[in-house]
Amino acid sequence: MTKATMNTICAVFALTALLTSCSSPSKLTVGGVNAHPSADASAVQSPASRQTPSTSEGISPTPAEPSPSPQVKAVQYKMTSVYRFVPIDQTNASKKAVLLTFDDAPHNEEVINSLLDTLDKHKAKAIFFVNGYRVKQHPDLLKLIHDRGQTIGNHSWDHIDLKKEEPAKVESQIADVQAEVKALIGKEPVFFRPPYGSGGDTVKQAAKNHGMLFMTWSNGSLDWEQKAPGDPDKVISNVLKQLHPGANILMHELKWTAAALDGLLTKLEEKGYSFIDPETIMISP
Ligand SMILES: [Zn+2]
């Protein structure tokens, strides 16, 4: 063997060793554990490779970060001019159904948890109409209501009589709640209820401009007229007295209403009523 041949062989060995030492760490550092800087950099630079099938190794691709596409439910109900709900033609939705709503949220964690637990127990959905100033004070409670699968509605920022206000004030009272809610849960409310049920054309138009369905109610529990400690039985009897198919039931985030809810929903179910999922209501402001 000549010296030149020896040198060539050595060079080949050296090159092989070099390639091995450089390529093996990068194999070991998938996921960035104990990576040396160059492997680390390549892992950071090529996140797409994690989503691409590695055919040579037969590894299934890790699915791309799931982008939660909002679950769009089939529209089943529409609201009448007197704020009641009727099934949309050609759907199998029951006429005997009611919409549950709770105003002036969110401010009492205990009451909210009780309402949420009872709604879950009855597999019921509701709208929680919130005031901006309360959302500002209790952002976690707003997120809790949303995270537990219930719907957020806009009930103005300050809970003032909007009918008495100038258009600019009406607009800010509505728009500021939209923005605050969106910042916390990623989407704006599509339902609006004016405080005291007081809204003229200006308020209706402002709600419409924000893509919201304006509503008052058709069945008032009168829970707001009670003083603490309140009587849950009265809440139940008031609702049952005014019960009708498609009822839009107004309640509040109050202790005695939370105490009444299980009994009320049980009575409604016994009478053959189901609960309208707000996400199945047609929004055509
Ligand atoms: Zn209110």
PDB file of C-alpha atoms and ligand atoms in Angstrom:
ATOM      1  CA  MET A   1       0.000   0.000   0.000  1.00  0.00           C
ATOM      2  CA  THR A   2       1.421   3.332  -1.002  1.00  0.00           C
ATOM      3  CA  LYS A   3       1.517   6.286   1.331  1.00  0.00           C
ATOM      4  CA  ALA A   4      -0.924   8.115  -0.935  1.00  0.00           C
ATOM      5  CA  THR A   5      -3.429   5.256  -0.674  1.00  0.00           C
ATOM      6  CA  MET A   6      -3.052   5.228   3.123  1.00  0.00           C
ATOM      7  CA  ASN A   7      -3.753   8.957   3.225  1.00  0.00           C
ATOM      8  CA  THR A   8      -6.851   8.498   1.108  1.00  0.00           C
ATOM      9  CA  ILE A   9      -8.156   5.729   3.359  1.00  0.00           C
ATOM     10  CA  CYS A  10      -7.486   7.836   6.457  1.00  0.00           C
ATOM     11  CA  ALA A  11      -9.240  10.766   4.891  1.00  0.00           C
ATOM     12  CA  VAL A  12     -12.286   8.616   4.146  1.00  0.00           C
ATOM     13  CA  PHE A  13     -12.339   7.334   7.750  1.00  0.00           C
ATOM     14  CA  ALA A  14     -11.971  10.825   9.090  1.00  0.00           C
ATOM     15  CA  LEU A  15     -14.780  12.090   6.870  1.00  0.00           C
ATOM     16  CA  THR A  16     -17.049   9.206   7.913  1.00  0.00           C
ATOM     17  CA  ALA A  17     -16.312   9.845  11.578  1.00  0.00           C
ATOM     18  CA  LEU A  18     -16.986  13.525  11.115  1.00  0.00           C
ATOM     19  CA  LEU A  19     -20.312  12.904   9.361  1.00  0.00           C
ATOM     20  CA  THR A  20     -21.348  10.421  12.035  1.00  0.00           C
ATOM     21  CA  SER A  21     -20.513  12.755  14.866  1.00  0.00           C
ATOM     22  CA  CYS A  22     -22.409  15.607  13.275  1.00  0.00           C
ATOM     23  CA  SER A  23     -25.470  13.723  12.133  1.00  0.00           C
ATOM     24  CA  SER A  24     -26.135  11.539  15.148  1.00  0.00           C
ATOM     25  CA  PRO A  25     -26.708  14.328  17.672  1.00  0.00           C
ATOM     26  CA  SER A  26     -29.298  15.909  15.439  1.00  0.00           C
ATOM     27  CA  LYS A  27     -31.187  12.592  15.420  1.00  0.00           C
ATOM     28  CA  LEU A  28     -31.063  12.499  19.182  1.00  0.00           C
ATOM     29  CA  THR A  29     -32.212  16.011  19.640  1.00  0.00           C
ATOM     30  CA  VAL A  30     -35.643  15.880  18.090  1.00  0.00           C
ATOM     31  CA  GLY A  31     -37.729  17.712  20.563  1.00  0.00           C
ATOM     32  CA  GLY A  32     -34.854  19.912  21.552  1.00  0.00           C
ATOM     33  CA  VAL A  33     -33.668  17.862  24.536  1.00  0.00           C
ATOM     34  CA  ASN A  34     -29.953  18.201  25.157  1.00  0.00           C
ATOM     35  CA  ALA A  35     -29.573  19.625  21.703  1.00  0.00           C
ATOM     36  CA  HIS A  36     -26.356  21.231  20.756  1.00  0.00           C
ATOM     37  CA  PRO A  37     -26.792  24.680  19.281  1.00  0.00           C
ATOM     38  CA  SER A  38     -26.840  23.740  15.594  1.00  0.00           C
ATOM     39  CA  ALA A  39     -29.368  20.918  16.101  1.00  0.00           C
ATOM     40  CA  ASP A  40     -31.420  23.198  18.289  1.00  0.00           C
ATOM     41  CA  ALA A  41     -31.419  25.872  15.632  1.00  0.00           C
ATOM     42  CA  SER A  42     -32.482  23.432  12.929  1.00  0.00           C
ATOM     43  CA  ALA A  43     -35.314  22.149  15.165  1.00  0.00           C
ATOM     44  CA  VAL A  44     -36.504  25.679  15.693  1.00  0.00           C
ATOM     45  CA  GLN A  45     -36.168  26.602  12.055  1.00  0.00           C
ATOM     46  CA  SER A  46     -38.106  23.672  10.671  1.00  0.00           C
ATOM     47  CA  PRO A  47     -41.269  23.185  12.694  1.00  0.00           C
ATOM     48  CA  ALA A  48     -42.953  22.245   9.425  1.00  0.00           C
ATOM     49  CA  SER A  49     -40.908  19.047   9.339  1.00  0.00           C
ATOM     50  CA  ARG A  50     -42.870  17.821  12.375  1.00  0.00           C
ATOM     51  CA  GLN A  51     -46.001  18.034  10.340  1.00  0.00           C
ATOM     52  CA  THR A  52     -44.524  16.355   7.280  1.00  0.00           C
ATOM     53  CA  PRO A  53     -44.661  12.566   7.032  1.00  0.00           C
ATOM     54  CA  SER A  54     -41.203  11.091   7.316  1.00  0.00           C
ATOM     55  CA  THR A  55     -41.687   8.391   4.716  1.00  0.00           C
ATOM     56  CA  SER A  56     -38.224   6.915   5.075  1.00  0.00           C
ATOM     57  CA  GLU A  57     -38.803   6.146   8.742  1.00  0.00           C
ATOM     58  CA  GLY A  58     -42.514   5.412   8.420  1.00  0.00           C
ATOM     59  CA  ILE A  59     -43.443   7.755  11.261  1.00  0.00           C
ATOM     60  CA  SER A  60     -46.907   9.180  11.157  1.00  0.00           C
ATOM     61  CA  PRO A  61     -46.933  12.935  11.187  1.00  0.00           C
ATOM     62  CA  THR A  62     -47.844  14.699  14.379  1.00  0.00           C
ATOM     63  CA  PRO A  63     -51.061  16.548  13.582  1.00  0.00           C
ATOM     64  CA  ALA A  64     -50.678  20.252  13.186  1.00  0.00           C
ATOM     65  CA  GLU A  65     -51.634  22.360  16.204  1.00  0.00           C
ATOM     66  CA  PRO A  66     -55.403  21.888  16.239  1.00  0.00           C
ATOM     67  CA  SER A  67     -56.989  25.180  15.334  1.00  0.00           C
ATOM     68  CA  PRO A  68     -60.286  24.849  17.187  1.00  0.00           C
ATOM     69  CA  SER A  69     -62.836  25.582  14.538  1.00  0.00           C
ATOM     70  CA  PRO A  70     -65.906  26.921  16.319  1.00  0.00           C
ATOM     71  CA  GLN A  71     -68.585  24.296  16.544  1.00  0.00           C
ATOM     72  CA  VAL A  72     -71.346  25.739  14.463  1.00  0.00           C
ATOM     73  CA  LYS A  73     -74.658  24.277  15.485  1.00  0.00           C
ATOM     74  CA  ALA A  74     -77.625  23.974  13.182  1.00  0.00           C
ATOM     75  CA  VAL A  75     -80.044  26.872  13.486  1.00  0.00           C
ATOM     76  CA  GLN A  76     -83.336  25.628  14.923  1.00  0.00           C
ATOM     77  CA  TYR A  77     -85.224  28.582  16.397  1.00  0.00           C
ATOM     78  CA  LYS A  78     -86.069  32.123  15.445  1.00  0.00           C
ATOM     79  CA  MET A  79     -87.301  34.924  17.656  1.00  0.00           C
ATOM     80  CA  THR A  80     -90.674  36.568  17.127  1.00  0.00           C
ATOM     81  CA  SER A  81     -91.381  40.316  17.395  1.00  0.00           C
ATOM     82  CA  VAL A  82     -92.454  39.760  21.014  1.00  0.00           C
ATOM     83  CA  TYR A  83     -89.208  38.012  21.904  1.00  0.00           C
ATOM     84  CA  ARG A  84     -90.559  34.476  21.969  1.00  0.00           C
ATOM     85  CA  PHE A  85     -89.033  31.553  20.122  1.00  0.00           C
ATOM     86  CA  VAL A  86     -90.549  29.348  17.475  1.00  0.00           C
ATOM     87  CA  PRO A  87     -88.984  26.451  15.618  1.00  0.00           C
ATOM     88  CA  ILE A  88     -87.797  27.246  12.133  1.00  0.00           C
ATOM     89  CA  ASP A  89     -89.851  25.378   9.565  1.00  0.00           C
ATOM     90  CA  GLN A  90     -88.598  21.992   8.524  1.00  0.00           C
ATOM     91  CA  THR A  91     -86.575  21.429  11.656  1.00  0.00           C
ATOM     92  CA  ASN A  92     -87.507  18.879  14.256  1.00  0.00           C
ATOM     93  CA  ALA A  93     -87.156  21.398  17.053  1.00  0.00           C
ATOM     94  CA  SER A  94     -89.865  21.226  19.690  1.00  0.00           C
ATOM     95  CA  LYS A  95     -92.356  24.065  20.101  1.00  0.00           C
ATOM     96  CA  LYS A  96     -92.376  23.271  23.777  1.00  0.00           C
ATOM     97  CA  ALA A  97     -89.047  24.830  24.563  1.00  0.00           C
ATOM     98  CA  VAL A  98     -87.868  27.808  26.596  1.00  0.00           C
ATOM     99  CA  LEU A  99     -84.830  30.067  26.612  1.00  0.00           C
ATOM    100  CA  LEU A 100     -83.132  30.504  29.991  1.00  0.00           C
ATOM    101  CA  THR A 101     -81.391  33.825  30.647  1.00  0.00           C
ATOM    102  CA  PHE A 102     -79.550  35.323  33.620  1.00  0.00           C
ATOM    103  CA  ASP A 103     -78.952  39.070  33.734  1.00  0.00           C
ATOM    104  CA  ASP A 104     -76.512  41.316  35.559  1.00  0.00           C
ATOM    105  CA  ALA A 105     -73.646  38.817  35.539  1.00  0.00           C
ATOM    106  CA  PRO A 106     -70.930  38.164  36.566  1.00  0.00           C
ATOM    107  CA  HIS A 107     -70.322  39.016  40.194  1.00  0.00           C
ATOM    108  CA  ASN A 108     -70.837  36.133  42.627  1.00  0.00           C
ATOM    109  CA  GLU A 109     -68.689  33.052  42.155  1.00  0.00           C
ATOM    110  CA  GLU A 110     -70.781  30.869  44.440  1.00  0.00           C
ATOM    111  CA  VAL A 111     -74.019  31.769  42.673  1.00  0.00           C
ATOM    112  CA  ILE A 112     -72.481  31.313  39.233  1.00  0.00           C
ATOM    113  CA  ASN A 113     -71.052  27.909  40.110  1.00  0.00           C
ATOM    114  CA  SER A 114     -74.417  26.823  41.450  1.00  0.00           C
ATOM    115  CA  LEU A 115     -76.213  28.010  38.289  1.00  0.00           C
ATOM    116  CA  LEU A 116     -73.631  26.303  36.063  1.00  0.00           C
ATOM    117  CA  ASP A 117     -73.833  23.023  37.999  1.00  0.00           C
ATOM    118  CA  THR A 118     -77.623  22.984  37.807  1.00  0.00           C
ATOM    119  CA  LEU A 119     -77.600  23.801  34.092  1.00  0.00           C
ATOM    120  CA  ASP A 120     -75.150  20.933  33.536  1.00  0.00           C
ATOM    121  CA  LYS A 121     -77.291  18.576  35.593  1.00  0.00           C
ATOM    122  CA  HIS A 122     -80.230  19.287  33.266  1.00  0.00           C
ATOM    123  CA  LYS A 123     -78.068  19.461  30.129  1.00  0.00           C
ATOM    124  CA  ALA A 124     -79.396  22.985  29.663  1.00  0.00           C
ATOM    125  CA  LYS A 125     -77.834  26.003  28.004  1.00  0.00           C
ATOM    126  CA  ALA A 126     -78.514  29.638  28.852  1.00  0.00           C
ATOM    127  CA  ILE A 127     -77.480  33.184  28.055  1.00  0.00           C
ATOM    128  CA  PHE A 128     -75.677  35.120  30.772  1.00  0.00           C
ATOM    129  CA  PHE A 129     -76.191  38.804  29.990  1.00  0.00           C
ATOM    130  CA  VAL A 130     -73.204  40.659  31.388  1.00  0.00           C
ATOM    131  CA  ASN A 131     -72.427  44.225  32.340  1.00  0.00           C
ATOM    132  CA  GLY A 132     -69.025  45.578  31.333  1.00  0.00           C
ATOM    133  CA  TYR A 133     -68.186  47.030  34.728  1.00  0.00           C
ATOM    134  CA  ARG A 134     -68.777  43.641  36.315  1.00  0.00           C
ATOM    135  CA  VAL A 135     -66.743  41.838  33.657  1.00  0.00           C
ATOM    136  CA  LYS A 136     -63.907  44.259  34.420  1.00  0.00           C
ATOM    137  CA  GLN A 137     -64.134  43.364  38.124  1.00  0.00           C
ATOM    138  CA  HIS A 138     -64.518  39.604  37.584  1.00  0.00           C
ATOM    139  CA  PRO A 139     -62.860  38.568  34.320  1.00  0.00           C
ATOM    140  CA  ASP A 140     -62.300  35.043  35.650  1.00  0.00           C
ATOM    141  CA  LEU A 141     -66.017  34.573  36.216  1.00  0.00           C
ATOM    142  CA  LEU A 142     -66.762  35.603  32.650  1.00  0.00           C
ATOM    143  CA  LYS A 143     -64.234  33.063  31.400  1.00  0.00           C
ATOM    144  CA  LEU A 144     -65.704  30.440  33.707  1.00  0.00           C
ATOM    145  CA  ILE A 145     -69.191  30.894  32.238  1.00  0.00           C
ATOM    146  CA  HIS A 146     -67.768  30.640  28.731  1.00  0.00           C
ATOM    147  CA  ASP A 147     -65.504  27.695  29.532  1.00  0.00           C
ATOM    148  CA  ARG A 148     -68.449  25.806  31.003  1.00  0.00           C
ATOM    149  CA  GLY A 149     -70.184  26.029  27.634  1.00  0.00           C
ATOM    150  CA  GLN A 150     -72.715  28.756  28.331  1.00  0.00           C
ATOM    151  CA  THR A 151     -73.386  31.793  26.151  1.00  0.00           C
ATOM    152  CA  ILE A 152     -72.420  35.386  26.951  1.00  0.00           C
ATOM    153  CA  GLY A 153     -74.786  38.225  26.058  1.00  0.00           C
ATOM    154  CA  ASN A 154     -74.264  42.002  26.171  1.00  0.00           C
ATOM    155  CA  HIS A 155     -76.263  43.912  28.827  1.00  0.00           C
ATOM    156  CA  SER A 156     -74.461  47.292  28.446  1.00  0.00           C
ATOM    157  CA  TRP A 157     -71.431  48.536  30.361  1.00  0.00           C
ATOM    158  CA  ASP A 158     -73.007  50.421  33.263  1.00  0.00           C
ATOM    159  CA  HIS A 159     -76.533  49.035  33.477  1.00  0.00           C
ATOM    160  CA  ILE A 160     -78.068  52.430  32.784  1.00  0.00           C
ATOM    161  CA  ASP A 161     -81.345  53.257  31.042  1.00  0.00           C
ATOM    162  CA  LEU A 162     -80.046  53.519  27.480  1.00  0.00           C
ATOM    163  CA  LYS A 163     -83.269  54.979  26.157  1.00  0.00           C
ATOM    164  CA  LYS A 164     -82.401  58.236  27.924  1.00  0.00           C
ATOM    165  CA  GLU A 165     -78.898  58.458  26.498  1.00  0.00           C
ATOM    166  CA  GLU A 166     -77.399  60.171  23.455  1.00  0.00           C
ATOM    167  CA  PRO A 167     -76.448  57.920  20.500  1.00  0.00           C
ATOM    168  CA  ALA A 168     -72.705  58.265  21.194  1.00  0.00           C
ATOM    169  CA  LYS A 169     -73.190  57.120  24.768  1.00  0.00           C
ATOM    170  CA  VAL A 170     -75.397  54.227  23.670  1.00  0.00           C
ATOM    171  CA  GLU A 171     -72.719  53.172  21.231  1.00  0.00           C
ATOM    172  CA  SER A 172     -69.920  53.184  23.795  1.00  0.00           C
ATOM    173  CA  GLN A 173     -72.088  51.360  26.342  1.00  0.00           C
ATOM    174  CA  ILE A 174     -72.543  48.572  23.827  1.00  0.00           C
ATOM    175  CA  ALA A 175     -69.202  48.601  21.972  1.00  0.00           C
ATOM    176  CA  ASP A 176     -67.063  48.589  25.113  1.00  0.00           C
ATOM    177  CA  VAL A 177     -68.705  45.378  26.328  1.00  0.00           C
ATOM    178  CA  GLN A 178     -68.170  43.763  22.923  1.00  0.00           C
ATOM    179  CA  ALA A 179     -64.474  44.626  23.070  1.00  0.00           C
ATOM    180  CA  GLU A 180     -64.000  43.535  26.684  1.00  0.00           C
ATOM    181  CA  VAL A 181     -65.708  40.194  26.157  1.00  0.00           C
ATOM    182  CA  LYS A 182     -63.814  39.541  22.940  1.00  0.00           C
ATOM    183  CA  ALA A 183     -60.513  40.259  24.676  1.00  0.00           C
ATOM    184  CA  LEU A 184     -61.325  37.639  27.311  1.00  0.00           C
ATOM    185  CA  ILE A 185     -63.004  34.819  25.404  1.00  0.00           C
ATOM    186  CA  GLY A 186     -62.077  35.544  21.810  1.00  0.00           C
ATOM    187  CA  LYS A 187     -65.510  36.333  20.470  1.00  0.00           C
ATOM    188  CA  GLU A 188     -68.133  39.029  20.747  1.00  0.00           C
ATOM    189  CA  PRO A 189     -71.650  38.450  22.064  1.00  0.00           C
ATOM    190  CA  VAL A 190     -74.416  38.046  19.472  1.00  0.00           C
ATOM    191  CA  PHE A 191     -77.267  38.730  21.898  1.00  0.00           C
ATOM    192  CA  PHE A 192     -78.175  42.084  23.429  1.00  0.00           C
ATOM    193  CA  ARG A 193     -80.646  42.869  26.178  1.00  0.00           C
ATOM    194  CA  PRO A 194     -81.012  46.475  27.355  1.00  0.00           C
ATOM    195  CA  PRO A 195     -81.128  47.123  31.105  1.00  0.00           C
ATOM    196  CA  TYR A 196     -84.722  47.433  32.353  1.00  0.00           C
ATOM    197  CA  GLY A 197     -85.841  46.228  28.931  1.00  0.00           C
ATOM    198  CA  SER A 198     -85.589  49.874  27.956  1.00  0.00           C
ATOM    199  CA  GLY A 199     -84.426  50.396  24.406  1.00  0.00           C
ATOM    200  CA  GLY A 200     -85.739  52.629  21.642  1.00  0.00           C
ATOM    201  CA  ASP A 201     -84.801  52.756  17.982  1.00  0.00           C
ATOM    202  CA  THR A 202     -81.324  54.115  18.696  1.00  0.00           C
ATOM    203  CA  VAL A 203     -80.495  51.230  20.984  1.00  0.00           C
ATOM    204  CA  LYS A 204     -81.976  48.652  18.619  1.00  0.00           C
ATOM    205  CA  GLN A 205     -79.992  50.076  15.723  1.00  0.00           C
ATOM    206  CA  ALA A 206     -76.762  50.135  17.728  1.00  0.00           C
ATOM    207  CA  ALA A 207     -77.224  46.484  18.703  1.00  0.00           C
ATOM    208  CA  LYS A 208     -77.935  45.621  15.089  1.00  0.00           C
ATOM    209  CA  ASN A 209     -74.830  47.472  13.941  1.00  0.00           C
ATOM    210  CA  HIS A 210     -72.826  45.176  16.192  1.00  0.00           C
ATOM    211  CA  GLY A 211     -74.433  42.112  14.665  1.00  0.00           C
ATOM    212  CA  MET A 212     -76.508  41.334  17.733  1.00  0.00           C
ATOM    213  CA  LEU A 213     -80.034  40.097  18.180  1.00  0.00           C
ATOM    214  CA  PHE A 214     -81.910  42.554  20.420  1.00  0.00           C
ATOM    215  CA  MET A 215     -84.301  41.055  22.957  1.00  0.00           C
ATOM    216  CA  THR A 216     -86.141  41.817  26.137  1.00  0.00           C
ATOM    217  CA  TRP A 217     -88.115  38.836  27.511  1.00  0.00           C
ATOM    218  CA  SER A 218     -91.553  37.236  27.582  1.00  0.00           C
ATOM    219  CA  ASN A 219     -91.512  35.611  31.010  1.00  0.00           C
ATOM    220  CA  GLY A 220     -90.168  37.541  34.007  1.00  0.00           C
ATOM    221  CA  SER A 221     -89.321  35.526  37.107  1.00  0.00           C
ATOM    222  CA  LEU A 222     -89.585  38.738  39.166  1.00  0.00           C
ATOM    223  CA  ASP A 223     -86.560  37.499  41.100  1.00  0.00           C
ATOM    224  CA  TRP A 224     -85.268  41.086  40.990  1.00  0.00           C
ATOM    225  CA  GLU A 225     -88.187  42.313  43.091  1.00  0.00           C
ATOM    226  CA  GLN A 226     -87.258  40.088  45.984  1.00  0.00           C
ATOM    227  CA  LYS A 227     -85.020  41.120  48.835  1.00  0.00           C
ATOM    228  CA  ALA A 228     -82.448  38.841  50.481  1.00  0.00           C
ATOM    229  CA  PRO A 229     -82.730  36.122  51.563  1.00  0.00           C
ATOM    230  CA  GLY A 230     -85.423  35.717  48.883  1.00  0.00           C
ATOM    231  CA  ASP A 231     -87.880  32.918  48.284  1.00  0.00           C
ATOM    232  CA  PRO A 232     -86.915  30.358  45.626  1.00  0.00           C
ATOM    233  CA  ASP A 233     -90.491  29.025  45.494  1.00  0.00           C
ATOM    234  CA  LYS A 234     -91.720  32.431  44.345  1.00  0.00           C
ATOM    235  CA  VAL A 235     -89.240  32.397  41.477  1.00  0.00           C
ATOM    236  CA  ILE A 236     -90.565  29.020  40.376  1.00  0.00           C
ATOM    237  CA  SER A 237     -94.239  29.950  40.701  1.00  0.00           C
ATOM    238  CA  ASN A 238     -93.769  33.249  38.841  1.00  0.00           C
ATOM    239  CA  VAL A 239     -92.181  31.491  35.882  1.00  0.00           C
ATOM    240  CA  LEU A 240     -94.742  28.685  35.814  1.00  0.00           C
ATOM    241  CA  LYS A 241     -97.646  31.176  35.904  1.00  0.00           C
ATOM    242  CA  GLN A 242     -96.404  32.826  32.708  1.00  0.00           C
ATOM    243  CA  LEU A 243     -95.173  29.687  31.013  1.00  0.00           C
ATOM    244  CA  HIS A 244     -95.793  29.375  27.287  1.00  0.00           C
ATOM    245  CA  PRO A 245     -94.087  27.591  24.396  1.00  0.00           C
ATOM    246  CA  GLY A 246     -91.052  29.565  23.286  1.00  0.00           C
ATOM    247  CA  ALA A 247     -90.859  31.542  26.533  1.00  0.00           C
ATOM    248  CA  ASN A 248     -87.903  33.875  26.943  1.00  0.00           C
ATOM    249  CA  ILE A 249     -87.350  33.550  30.683  1.00  0.00           C
ATOM    250  CA  LEU A 250     -85.684  36.421  32.510  1.00  0.00           C
ATOM    251  CA  MET A 251     -83.811  35.579  35.688  1.00  0.00           C
ATOM    252  CA  HIS A 252     -80.830  37.109  37.445  1.00  0.00           C
ATOM    253  CA  GLU A 253     -77.574  36.030  38.991  1.00  0.00           C
ATOM    254  CA  LEU A 254     -79.096  35.937  42.471  1.00  0.00           C
ATOM    255  CA  LYS A 255     -78.816  33.491  45.373  1.00  0.00           C
ATOM    256  CA  TRP A 256     -82.518  32.669  45.547  1.00  0.00           C
ATOM    257  CA  THR A 257     -82.664  32.134  41.812  1.00  0.00           C
ATOM    258  CA  ALA A 258     -79.745  29.730  41.999  1.00  0.00           C
ATOM    259  CA  ALA A 259     -81.578  27.939  44.808  1.00  0.00           C
ATOM    260  CA  ALA A 260     -84.732  27.770  42.667  1.00  0.00           C
ATOM    261  CA  LEU A 261     -83.143  26.611  39.439  1.00  0.00           C
ATOM    262  CA  ASP A 262     -82.996  22.854  39.989  1.00  0.00           C
ATOM    263  CA  GLY A 263     -86.643  22.754  41.060  1.00  0.00           C
ATOM    264  CA  LEU A 264     -87.686  25.027  38.205  1.00  0.00           C
ATOM    265  CA  LEU A 265     -85.924  23.044  35.505  1.00  0.00           C
ATOM    266  CA  THR A 266     -87.315  19.798  36.931  1.00  0.00           C
ATOM    267  CA  LYS A 267     -90.857  21.225  36.789  1.00  0.00           C
ATOM    268  CA  LEU A 268     -90.343  22.438  33.220  1.00  0.00           C
ATOM    269  CA  GLU A 269     -89.070  19.022  32.161  1.00  0.00           C
ATOM    270  CA  GLU A 270     -92.050  17.348  33.823  1.00  0.00           C
ATOM    271  CA  LYS A 271     -94.305  19.567  31.731  1.00  0.00           C
ATOM    272  CA  GLY A 272     -92.537  18.393  28.594  1.00  0.00           C
ATOM    273  CA  TYR A 273     -90.405  21.476  27.991  1.00  0.00           C
ATOM    274  CA  SER A 274     -86.873  21.419  26.659  1.00  0.00           C
ATOM    275  CA  PHE A 275     -84.254  24.150  26.866  1.00  0.00           C
ATOM    276  CA  ILE A 276     -83.231  26.113  23.806  1.00  0.00           C
ATOM    277  CA  ASP A 277     -79.515  26.185  23.158  1.00  0.00           C
ATOM    278  CA  PRO A 278     -78.762  29.859  22.386  1.00  0.00           C
ATOM    279  CA  GLU A 279     -76.322  28.722  19.723  1.00  0.00           C
ATOM    280  CA  THR A 280     -79.240  27.320  17.736  1.00  0.00           C
ATOM    281  CA  ILE A 281     -81.066  30.663  17.588  1.00  0.00           C
ATOM    282  CA  MET A 282     -81.076  32.490  14.268  1.00  0.00           C
ATOM    283  CA  ILE A 283     -79.231  35.798  14.546  1.00  0.00           C
ATOM    284  CA  SER A 284     -80.612  38.188  11.989  1.00  0.00           C
ATOM    285  CA  PRO A 285     -80.580  41.591  13.620  1.00  0.00           C
TER     286      PRO A 285
HETATM  287 ZN    ZN B   1     -80.233  44.044  34.265  1.00  0.00          ZN
END
